[in-house]
Amino acid sequence: MHDHEVVEVQALYRDPIHDFGFLKFDPSHIKYMKLVEIPLAPEQARVGIDVRIIGNDAGEKLSILAGSISRIDRNVPEYGHMTYNDLNTFYLQSAAALSGGSSGSPVIDIEGRAVALQAGGRSHEATNFFFPLDRVQRALKLIQDGKPVLRGSIQTRFKYVPFEVAQKLGLPEETEAMVRQVRPHGIGMLMVATLLPGGPGSLAGLEESDVLLRINGDIVTHFVSLEDILDSHIGRTIDVTVVRGGETVEVSVAVQDMCKLTPSRLVTFGGCVVHDLSYQLAYTCALPLRGVFMTTSGDCLPDMDDSQGIIIDRINEHAVSNIDEFVEVLRKIPDHEPTTI
């Protein structure tokens, strides 16, 4: 706590796609500091409003920095290869001179409402990125109601592109006019950026550079609408209409449970740490979502460069698609027997 009180917390939820989660504590255990609720108001995030970021900038115990929101429809920032990069959401952009250390801090408007969360930025520039609160607010409401937080996926990463780019990808002029009429405040559309091989999107026939037009008959040009549909159709199929090279293509795509695709267990042996290959790593490397990921090779593979981890697909010609198959294959290997990975 800010007054250096120590309180025990319980992990309630971590999102399998975006970088947020929830911790729970008993407020009656806070003896000396008055607690104040900060309401969540994602709908109040607008271009031009002044905000304050309350965090721990540059490692300070408490900092309050000023900024102004300049964009609310920025694609996710890219932080580099083999590190966390968000997907399938807009980010907010702000002119604020943060230097690091405030990730996850609330972004407060003039009424004291949280409109976003501080996520990252460029330390050599006065540019920062905020994570919107739409999925945070949804998840919190479900948890408060005692319901599971379900997240859907078709193993496809979308990117928001302006209309002029969509035109170059084959979007007909009459289709653009219709979309602009239905979504008058939009300046672009969603495009298929990455398809994981063997995933539902790829198997259904989607292709990279397809421009998303409709899902189940509704015009979809916004990430919030996309995630709402995916989250509410787990275990079912959705009818997706895209524009490809000027032609309209319709496919049916199965929606998977993202929580079941997210690693939740790990195995350690001989200094190695192994878990299921995550969606983040799979789409970073454009690989099928199968196999296990060895974060450190320990004494088992001393000559391997594990600085970026190792993806294991087969052991002694046995296919290894998940952590259970990995453990089962290892159990059958006698001690000290040479093994082909």
mmCIF file of C-alpha atoms in Angstrom:
data_model
loop_
_atom_site.group_PDB
_atom_site.id
_atom_site.type_symbol
_atom_site.label_atom_id
_atom_site.label_comp_id
_atom_site.label_asym_id
_atom_site.label_seq_id
_atom_site.Cartn_x
_atom_site.Cartn_y
_atom_site.Cartn_z
ATOM 1 C CA MET A 1 0.000 0.000 0.000
ATOM 2 C CA HIS A 2 1.025 3.629 -0.400
ATOM 3 C CA ASP A 3 1.454 4.019 3.364
ATOM 4 C CA HIS A 4 3.678 0.878 3.439
ATOM 5 C CA GLU A 5 1.048 -1.365 4.976
ATOM 6 C CA VAL A 6 1.326 -4.985 3.878
ATOM 7 C CA VAL A 7 -1.815 -6.860 2.879
ATOM 8 C CA GLU A 8 -2.290 -10.395 1.623
ATOM 9 C CA VAL A 9 -3.835 -10.676 -1.849
ATOM 10 C CA GLN A 10 -5.421 -13.494 -3.806
ATOM 11 C CA ALA A 11 -5.065 -13.885 -7.568
ATOM 12 C CA LEU A 12 -8.550 -13.974 -9.113
ATOM 13 C CA TYR A 13 -8.018 -13.711 -12.857
ATOM 14 C CA ARG A 14 -5.428 -13.164 -15.566
ATOM 15 C CA ASP A 15 -6.502 -12.435 -19.086
ATOM 16 C CA PRO A 16 -5.213 -14.922 -21.689
ATOM 17 C CA ILE A 17 -4.937 -12.261 -24.402
ATOM 18 C CA HIS A 18 -4.399 -8.819 -22.916
ATOM 19 C CA ASP A 19 -1.978 -7.767 -20.187
ATOM 20 C CA PHE A 20 -4.270 -7.342 -17.179
ATOM 21 C CA GLY A 21 -5.583 -9.321 -14.235
ATOM 22 C CA PHE A 22 -7.327 -8.975 -10.878
ATOM 23 C CA LEU A 23 -6.131 -9.373 -7.297
ATOM 24 C CA LYS A 24 -8.479 -9.550 -4.317
ATOM 25 C CA PHE A 25 -7.842 -8.398 -0.747
ATOM 26 C CA ASP A 26 -9.926 -7.832 2.360
ATOM 27 C CA PRO A 27 -10.313 -4.056 2.887
ATOM 28 C CA SER A 28 -10.915 -4.613 6.600
ATOM 29 C CA HIS A 29 -7.246 -5.571 6.873
ATOM 30 C CA ILE A 30 -6.212 -2.036 5.903
ATOM 31 C CA LYS A 31 -5.868 -0.274 9.252
ATOM 32 C CA TYR A 32 -4.438 3.160 8.575
ATOM 33 C CA MET A 33 -5.185 4.277 5.025
ATOM 34 C CA LYS A 34 -8.553 5.366 3.695
ATOM 35 C CA LEU A 35 -9.480 3.433 0.569
ATOM 36 C CA VAL A 36 -11.199 5.221 -2.311
ATOM 37 C CA GLU A 37 -12.879 3.497 -5.231
ATOM 38 C CA ILE A 38 -11.890 4.640 -8.733
ATOM 39 C CA PRO A 39 -14.795 4.033 -11.158
ATOM 40 C CA LEU A 40 -14.016 2.537 -14.572
ATOM 41 C CA ALA A 41 -15.228 4.648 -17.487
ATOM 42 C CA PRO A 42 -13.815 3.396 -20.816
ATOM 43 C CA GLU A 43 -16.490 5.302 -22.723
ATOM 44 C CA GLN A 44 -15.030 8.601 -21.457
ATOM 45 C CA ALA A 45 -11.727 8.132 -23.298
ATOM 46 C CA ARG A 46 -11.806 10.757 -26.044
ATOM 47 C CA VAL A 47 -9.280 12.622 -28.145
ATOM 48 C CA GLY A 48 -8.230 15.893 -26.533
ATOM 49 C CA ILE A 49 -9.080 15.230 -22.889
ATOM 50 C CA ASP A 50 -6.482 15.902 -20.197
ATOM 51 C CA VAL A 51 -5.504 12.968 -18.000
ATOM 52 C CA ARG A 52 -3.249 12.177 -15.063
ATOM 53 C CA ILE A 53 -1.193 8.983 -14.766
ATOM 54 C CA ILE A 54 -0.835 7.945 -11.130
ATOM 55 C CA GLY A 55 2.053 5.506 -10.834
ATOM 56 C CA ASN A 56 5.678 4.932 -9.925
ATOM 57 C CA ASP A 57 7.503 6.648 -12.744
ATOM 58 C CA ALA A 58 11.269 6.088 -12.812
ATOM 59 C CA GLY A 59 10.982 3.904 -9.702
ATOM 60 C CA GLU A 60 9.618 6.663 -7.486
ATOM 61 C CA LYS A 61 7.133 5.629 -4.826
ATOM 62 C CA LEU A 62 4.432 7.877 -6.227
ATOM 63 C CA SER A 63 4.254 10.115 -9.271
ATOM 64 C CA ILE A 64 1.391 12.018 -10.901
ATOM 65 C CA LEU A 65 2.141 12.966 -14.485
ATOM 66 C CA ALA A 66 0.001 14.947 -16.891
ATOM 67 C CA GLY A 67 -0.892 14.135 -20.478
ATOM 68 C CA SER A 68 -3.495 14.519 -23.199
ATOM 69 C CA ILE A 69 -5.077 11.739 -25.234
ATOM 70 C CA SER A 70 -4.236 12.216 -28.900
ATOM 71 C CA ARG A 71 -5.559 8.936 -30.385
ATOM 72 C CA ILE A 72 -8.036 6.262 -29.359
ATOM 73 C CA ASP A 73 -7.687 3.986 -32.401
ATOM 74 C CA ARG A 74 -3.992 3.168 -32.496
ATOM 75 C CA ASN A 75 -2.891 -0.350 -33.377
ATOM 76 C CA VAL A 76 -1.099 -2.201 -30.588
ATOM 77 C CA PRO A 77 2.489 -1.039 -29.995
ATOM 78 C CA GLU A 78 5.232 -3.464 -30.988
ATOM 79 C CA TYR A 79 7.858 -3.955 -28.306
ATOM 80 C CA GLY A 80 10.108 -6.291 -30.249
ATOM 81 C CA HIS A 81 10.641 -9.952 -31.091
ATOM 82 C CA MET A 82 10.209 -12.697 -28.441
ATOM 83 C CA THR A 83 8.576 -10.380 -25.940
ATOM 84 C CA TYR A 84 4.978 -9.589 -25.039
ATOM 85 C CA ASN A 85 3.001 -7.864 -27.768
ATOM 86 C CA ASP A 86 -0.731 -7.353 -27.418
ATOM 87 C CA LEU A 87 -3.186 -8.131 -30.201
ATOM 88 C CA ASN A 88 -6.726 -7.542 -31.417
ATOM 89 C CA THR A 89 -7.346 -4.310 -29.544
ATOM 90 C CA PHE A 90 -6.973 -0.596 -30.000
ATOM 91 C CA TYR A 91 -4.578 1.338 -27.793
ATOM 92 C CA LEU A 92 -4.833 4.959 -26.757
ATOM 93 C CA GLN A 93 -1.933 7.289 -27.484
ATOM 94 C CA SER A 94 -0.928 10.228 -25.324
ATOM 95 C CA ALA A 95 1.679 12.936 -25.102
ATOM 96 C CA ALA A 96 3.086 12.283 -21.626
ATOM 97 C CA ALA A 97 6.707 12.246 -20.520
ATOM 98 C CA LEU A 98 6.808 8.920 -18.659
ATOM 99 C CA SER A 99 10.153 7.163 -18.354
ATOM 100 C CA GLY A 100 9.010 3.709 -17.208
ATOM 101 C CA GLY A 101 7.818 2.058 -14.027
ATOM 102 C CA SER A 102 4.130 2.977 -14.227
ATOM 103 C CA SER A 103 2.784 0.071 -16.286
ATOM 104 C CA GLY A 104 -0.677 -0.888 -15.067
ATOM 105 C CA SER A 105 -1.265 2.478 -13.406
ATOM 106 C CA PRO A 106 -4.685 4.120 -13.767
ATOM 107 C CA VAL A 107 -5.148 6.914 -16.272
ATOM 108 C CA ILE A 108 -7.524 9.364 -14.595
ATOM 109 C CA ASP A 109 -9.724 12.034 -16.197
ATOM 110 C CA ILE A 110 -10.732 15.357 -14.648
ATOM 111 C CA GLU A 111 -13.702 13.703 -12.882
ATOM 112 C CA GLY A 112 -11.504 11.125 -11.158
ATOM 113 C CA ARG A 113 -12.576 8.241 -13.385
ATOM 114 C CA ALA A 114 -10.195 5.663 -14.817
ATOM 115 C CA VAL A 115 -10.395 5.796 -18.619
ATOM 116 C CA ALA A 116 -7.441 3.512 -19.385
ATOM 117 C CA LEU A 117 -4.358 1.776 -17.973
ATOM 118 C CA GLN A 118 -0.790 2.865 -18.613
ATOM 119 C CA ALA A 119 0.830 0.188 -20.780
ATOM 120 C CA GLY A 120 4.074 1.419 -22.351
ATOM 121 C CA GLY A 121 5.726 4.120 -24.362
ATOM 122 C CA ARG A 122 8.852 5.469 -25.950
ATOM 123 C CA SER A 123 11.281 6.619 -23.291
ATOM 124 C CA HIS A 124 13.168 8.877 -25.735
ATOM 125 C CA GLU A 125 9.962 10.607 -26.809
ATOM 126 C CA ALA A 126 6.957 12.068 -24.991
ATOM 127 C CA THR A 127 4.697 9.325 -26.372
ATOM 128 C CA ASN A 128 2.837 6.820 -24.237
ATOM 129 C CA PHE A 129 0.356 4.051 -24.891
ATOM 130 C CA PHE A 130 -2.704 3.295 -22.774
ATOM 131 C CA PHE A 131 -4.666 0.054 -22.690
ATOM 132 C CA PRO A 132 -8.441 0.627 -23.029
ATOM 133 C CA LEU A 133 -10.740 -0.608 -20.267
ATOM 134 C CA ASP A 134 -13.517 -2.260 -22.304
ATOM 135 C CA ARG A 135 -12.430 -5.856 -21.617
ATOM 136 C CA VAL A 136 -11.305 -4.953 -18.092
ATOM 137 C CA GLN A 137 -14.753 -3.616 -17.229
ATOM 138 C CA ARG A 138 -16.435 -6.667 -18.769
ATOM 139 C CA ALA A 139 -14.222 -9.111 -16.891
ATOM 140 C CA LEU A 140 -14.725 -7.295 -13.580
ATOM 141 C CA LYS A 141 -18.526 -7.363 -13.946
ATOM 142 C CA LEU A 142 -18.492 -11.108 -14.680
ATOM 143 C CA ILE A 143 -16.261 -11.802 -11.671
ATOM 144 C CA GLN A 144 -18.504 -9.705 -9.408
ATOM 145 C CA ASP A 145 -21.520 -11.674 -10.675
ATOM 146 C CA GLY A 146 -19.764 -14.985 -9.981
ATOM 147 C CA LYS A 147 -19.619 -15.913 -13.667
ATOM 148 C CA PRO A 148 -16.643 -17.259 -15.648
ATOM 149 C CA VAL A 149 -14.720 -14.862 -17.872
ATOM 150 C CA LEU A 150 -14.735 -16.548 -21.276
ATOM 151 C CA ARG A 151 -12.441 -15.394 -24.084
ATOM 152 C CA GLY A 152 -12.852 -16.577 -27.657
ATOM 153 C CA SER A 153 -10.265 -16.986 -30.404
ATOM 154 C CA ILE A 154 -10.022 -18.027 -34.035
ATOM 155 C CA GLN A 155 -6.189 -17.926 -33.883
ATOM 156 C CA THR A 156 -6.159 -14.872 -36.124
ATOM 157 C CA ARG A 157 -4.519 -11.505 -35.504
ATOM 158 C CA PHE A 158 -6.260 -8.488 -37.005
ATOM 159 C CA LYS A 159 -4.872 -5.042 -37.719
ATOM 160 C CA TYR A 160 -6.744 -1.773 -38.164
ATOM 161 C CA VAL A 161 -5.973 -0.183 -41.536
ATOM 162 C CA PRO A 162 -7.228 3.148 -42.955
ATOM 163 C CA PHE A 163 -9.666 3.117 -45.852
ATOM 164 C CA GLU A 164 -6.974 4.037 -48.375
ATOM 165 C CA VAL A 165 -5.055 0.873 -47.471
ATOM 166 C CA ALA A 166 -8.239 -1.193 -47.654
ATOM 167 C CA GLN A 167 -8.790 0.231 -51.145
ATOM 168 C CA LYS A 168 -5.363 -0.993 -52.233
ATOM 169 C CA LEU A 169 -6.301 -4.433 -50.905
ATOM 170 C CA GLY A 170 -9.332 -4.469 -53.194
ATOM 171 C CA LEU A 171 -12.125 -2.838 -51.177
ATOM 172 C CA PRO A 172 -14.707 -1.652 -53.757
ATOM 173 C CA GLU A 173 -15.737 1.993 -53.622
ATOM 174 C CA GLU A 174 -19.403 1.141 -53.105
ATOM 175 C CA THR A 175 -18.535 -1.132 -50.168
ATOM 176 C CA GLU A 176 -16.490 1.622 -48.555
ATOM 177 C CA ALA A 177 -19.386 4.055 -48.986
ATOM 178 C CA MET A 178 -21.749 1.585 -47.315
ATOM 179 C CA VAL A 179 -19.356 1.005 -44.386
ATOM 180 C CA ARG A 180 -18.814 4.742 -43.902
ATOM 181 C CA GLN A 181 -22.568 5.264 -43.787
ATOM 182 C CA VAL A 182 -23.089 2.528 -41.193
ATOM 183 C CA ARG A 183 -19.982 3.482 -39.155
ATOM 184 C CA PRO A 184 -19.718 7.259 -39.767
ATOM 185 C CA HIS A 185 -17.050 7.841 -37.117
ATOM 186 C CA GLY A 186 -14.684 5.142 -38.387
ATOM 187 C CA ILE A 187 -11.637 5.854 -40.516
ATOM 188 C CA GLY A 188 -10.734 2.296 -41.488
ATOM 189 C CA MET A 189 -11.426 -1.427 -41.294
ATOM 190 C CA LEU A 190 -9.924 -4.562 -39.772
ATOM 191 C CA MET A 191 -7.525 -6.611 -41.885
ATOM 192 C CA VAL A 192 -6.286 -10.163 -41.313
ATOM 193 C CA ALA A 193 -2.623 -9.684 -40.365
ATOM 194 C CA THR A 194 -1.532 -13.123 -39.121
ATOM 195 C CA LEU A 195 -3.091 -16.582 -39.342
ATOM 196 C CA LEU A 196 -1.658 -19.401 -37.270
ATOM 197 C CA PRO A 197 -1.204 -22.505 -39.477
ATOM 198 C CA GLY A 198 -3.757 -25.137 -38.533
ATOM 199 C CA GLY A 199 -5.871 -22.654 -36.567
ATOM 200 C CA PRO A 200 -9.626 -22.170 -37.099
ATOM 201 C CA GLY A 201 -9.184 -19.070 -39.246
ATOM 202 C CA SER A 202 -6.650 -20.736 -41.512
ATOM 203 C CA LEU A 203 -8.646 -23.976 -41.792
ATOM 204 C CA ALA A 204 -11.814 -22.047 -42.652
ATOM 205 C CA GLY A 205 -10.103 -20.367 -45.600
ATOM 206 C CA LEU A 206 -9.242 -16.899 -44.334
ATOM 207 C CA GLU A 207 -6.109 -15.411 -45.860
ATOM 208 C CA GLU A 208 -3.732 -12.707 -44.729
ATOM 209 C CA SER A 209 -4.668 -9.265 -46.126
ATOM 210 C CA ASP A 210 -8.374 -10.158 -46.186
ATOM 211 C CA VAL A 211 -10.425 -7.100 -45.199
ATOM 212 C CA LEU A 212 -13.077 -7.965 -42.603
ATOM 213 C CA LEU A 213 -16.550 -6.811 -43.606
ATOM 214 C CA ARG A 214 -19.194 -8.716 -41.638
ATOM 215 C CA ILE A 215 -19.581 -11.296 -38.894
ATOM 216 C CA ASN A 216 -22.956 -13.029 -38.669
ATOM 217 C CA GLY A 217 -24.347 -10.368 -40.962
ATOM 218 C CA ASP A 218 -23.243 -7.346 -38.904
ATOM 219 C CA ILE A 219 -20.670 -4.799 -40.098
ATOM 220 C CA VAL A 220 -17.571 -5.149 -37.858
ATOM 221 C CA THR A 221 -14.873 -2.489 -38.072
ATOM 222 C CA HIS A 222 -13.909 -2.167 -34.394
ATOM 223 C CA PHE A 223 -11.932 -4.437 -32.070
ATOM 224 C CA VAL A 224 -14.495 -4.141 -29.251
ATOM 225 C CA SER A 225 -17.229 -5.510 -31.526
ATOM 226 C CA LEU A 226 -14.895 -8.259 -32.736
ATOM 227 C CA GLU A 227 -14.023 -9.376 -29.214
ATOM 228 C CA ASP A 228 -17.674 -9.223 -28.102
ATOM 229 C CA ILE A 229 -18.600 -11.650 -30.872
ATOM 230 C CA LEU A 230 -15.689 -14.026 -30.252
ATOM 231 C CA ASP A 231 -16.247 -14.082 -26.485
ATOM 232 C CA SER A 232 -19.944 -14.915 -26.890
ATOM 233 C CA HIS A 233 -19.557 -17.672 -29.505
ATOM 234 C CA ILE A 234 -17.079 -20.093 -27.907
ATOM 235 C CA GLY A 235 -17.737 -23.637 -29.123
ATOM 236 C CA ARG A 236 -19.833 -22.374 -32.028
ATOM 237 C CA THR A 237 -19.154 -21.194 -35.555
ATOM 238 C CA ILE A 238 -19.430 -17.659 -36.879
ATOM 239 C CA ASP A 239 -20.096 -16.590 -40.459
ATOM 240 C CA VAL A 240 -17.308 -14.259 -41.568
ATOM 241 C CA THR A 241 -17.475 -12.127 -44.710
ATOM 242 C CA VAL A 242 -14.252 -10.616 -46.054
ATOM 243 C CA VAL A 243 -13.178 -8.695 -49.134
ATOM 244 C CA ARG A 244 -10.311 -10.324 -51.005
ATOM 245 C CA GLY A 245 -8.956 -8.696 -54.140
ATOM 246 C CA GLY A 246 -12.241 -6.952 -54.847
ATOM 247 C CA GLU A 247 -14.343 -10.104 -54.345
ATOM 248 C CA THR A 248 -16.561 -10.936 -51.380
ATOM 249 C CA VAL A 249 -15.710 -14.233 -49.676
ATOM 250 C CA GLU A 250 -17.790 -15.922 -46.969
ATOM 251 C CA VAL A 251 -16.464 -18.583 -44.598
ATOM 252 C CA SER A 252 -17.626 -20.285 -41.397
ATOM 253 C CA VAL A 253 -15.073 -20.240 -38.589
ATOM 254 C CA ALA A 254 -15.082 -22.238 -35.346
ATOM 255 C CA VAL A 255 -14.447 -20.179 -32.204
ATOM 256 C CA GLN A 256 -12.142 -21.737 -29.602
ATOM 257 C CA ASP A 257 -11.839 -21.157 -25.860
ATOM 258 C CA MET A 258 -8.754 -18.977 -25.417
ATOM 259 C CA CYS A 259 -8.355 -20.028 -21.788
ATOM 260 C CA LYS A 260 -7.823 -23.632 -22.910
ATOM 261 C CA LEU A 261 -5.128 -22.481 -25.354
ATOM 262 C CA THR A 262 -3.197 -20.651 -22.633
ATOM 263 C CA PRO A 263 -0.428 -22.442 -20.662
ATOM 264 C CA SER A 264 -1.459 -23.034 -17.064
ATOM 265 C CA ARG A 265 1.086 -25.657 -15.946
ATOM 266 C CA LEU A 266 4.818 -26.236 -16.218
ATOM 267 C CA VAL A 267 7.250 -29.115 -15.770
ATOM 268 C CA THR A 268 10.748 -28.818 -14.309
ATOM 269 C CA PHE A 269 13.518 -31.423 -14.515
ATOM 270 C CA GLY A 270 17.295 -31.298 -14.781
ATOM 271 C CA GLY A 271 17.254 -27.527 -14.642
ATOM 272 C CA CYS A 272 14.746 -27.317 -17.525
ATOM 273 C CA VAL A 273 11.433 -25.471 -17.439
ATOM 274 C CA VAL A 274 8.831 -26.603 -19.984
ATOM 275 C CA HIS A 275 5.234 -25.560 -20.667
ATOM 276 C CA ASP A 276 2.751 -25.618 -23.540
ATOM 277 C CA LEU A 277 3.568 -23.325 -26.445
ATOM 278 C CA SER A 278 1.673 -20.095 -25.868
ATOM 279 C CA TYR A 279 -0.435 -18.238 -28.409
ATOM 280 C CA GLN A 280 1.846 -15.222 -28.013
ATOM 281 C CA LEU A 281 4.934 -17.187 -29.048
ATOM 282 C CA ALA A 282 3.094 -19.041 -31.802
ATOM 283 C CA TYR A 283 1.915 -15.894 -33.547
ATOM 284 C CA THR A 284 5.286 -14.156 -32.991
ATOM 285 C CA CYS A 285 6.942 -17.001 -34.912
ATOM 286 C CA ALA A 286 3.934 -17.686 -37.213
ATOM 287 C CA LEU A 287 3.918 -21.336 -36.101
ATOM 288 C CA PRO A 288 1.084 -23.794 -35.451
ATOM 289 C CA LEU A 289 -0.148 -23.724 -31.866
ATOM 290 C CA ARG A 290 1.283 -27.080 -30.852
ATOM 291 C CA GLY A 291 4.355 -28.438 -29.096
ATOM 292 C CA VAL A 292 5.973 -27.381 -25.844
ATOM 293 C CA PHE A 293 8.281 -24.496 -25.069
ATOM 294 C CA MET A 294 11.485 -24.987 -23.087
ATOM 295 C CA THR A 295 12.335 -21.656 -21.475
ATOM 296 C CA THR A 296 15.687 -22.898 -20.103
ATOM 297 C CA SER A 297 17.491 -26.055 -21.214
ATOM 298 C CA GLY A 298 19.449 -26.672 -17.994
ATOM 299 C CA ASP A 299 21.664 -29.757 -18.096
ATOM 300 C CA CYS A 300 19.586 -31.600 -20.717
ATOM 301 C CA LEU A 301 20.706 -29.612 -23.755
ATOM 302 C CA PRO A 302 23.921 -27.922 -22.611
ATOM 303 C CA ASP A 303 25.100 -27.148 -26.144
ATOM 304 C CA MET A 304 21.856 -25.505 -27.291
ATOM 305 C CA ASP A 305 21.387 -21.744 -27.373
ATOM 306 C CA ASP A 306 18.307 -21.264 -25.206
ATOM 307 C CA SER A 307 18.502 -17.472 -25.025
ATOM 308 C CA GLN A 308 15.158 -17.271 -26.855
ATOM 309 C CA GLY A 309 13.790 -20.596 -25.675
ATOM 310 C CA ILE A 310 13.352 -23.865 -27.559
ATOM 311 C CA ILE A 311 10.159 -25.223 -29.136
ATOM 312 C CA ILE A 312 9.992 -29.027 -28.932
ATOM 313 C CA ASP A 313 7.818 -30.729 -31.538
ATOM 314 C CA ARG A 314 9.005 -34.366 -31.410
ATOM 315 C CA ILE A 315 10.957 -36.643 -29.066
ATOM 316 C CA ASN A 316 12.354 -39.915 -30.459
ATOM 317 C CA GLU A 317 9.999 -39.557 -33.445
ATOM 318 C CA HIS A 318 6.990 -39.246 -31.115
ATOM 319 C CA ALA A 319 4.913 -36.147 -31.819
ATOM 320 C CA VAL A 320 4.597 -33.849 -28.811
ATOM 321 C CA SER A 321 1.665 -31.448 -29.153
ATOM 322 C CA ASN A 322 1.172 -30.495 -25.487
ATOM 323 C CA ILE A 323 2.619 -30.832 -21.998
ATOM 324 C CA ASP A 324 0.709 -34.077 -21.245
ATOM 325 C CA GLU A 325 2.184 -35.826 -24.290
ATOM 326 C CA PHE A 326 5.609 -34.447 -23.387
ATOM 327 C CA VAL A 327 5.441 -35.971 -19.890
ATOM 328 C CA GLU A 328 4.112 -39.273 -21.236
ATOM 329 C CA VAL A 329 7.013 -39.609 -23.718
ATOM 330 C CA LEU A 330 9.606 -38.726 -21.065
ATOM 331 C CA ARG A 331 8.247 -41.372 -18.697
ATOM 332 C CA LYS A 332 9.034 -44.091 -21.242
ATOM 333 C CA ILE A 333 12.675 -43.053 -21.720
ATOM 334 C CA PRO A 334 15.116 -45.030 -19.503
ATOM 335 C CA ASP A 335 17.658 -43.107 -17.443
ATOM 336 C CA HIS A 336 20.845 -42.082 -19.304
ATOM 337 C CA GLU A 337 19.482 -43.169 -22.697
ATOM 338 C CA PRO A 338 20.415 -40.800 -25.569
ATOM 339 C CA THR A 339 17.311 -39.059 -26.860
ATOM 340 C CA THR A 340 16.571 -37.308 -30.139
ATOM 341 C CA ILE A 341 14.654 -34.050 -29.828
#
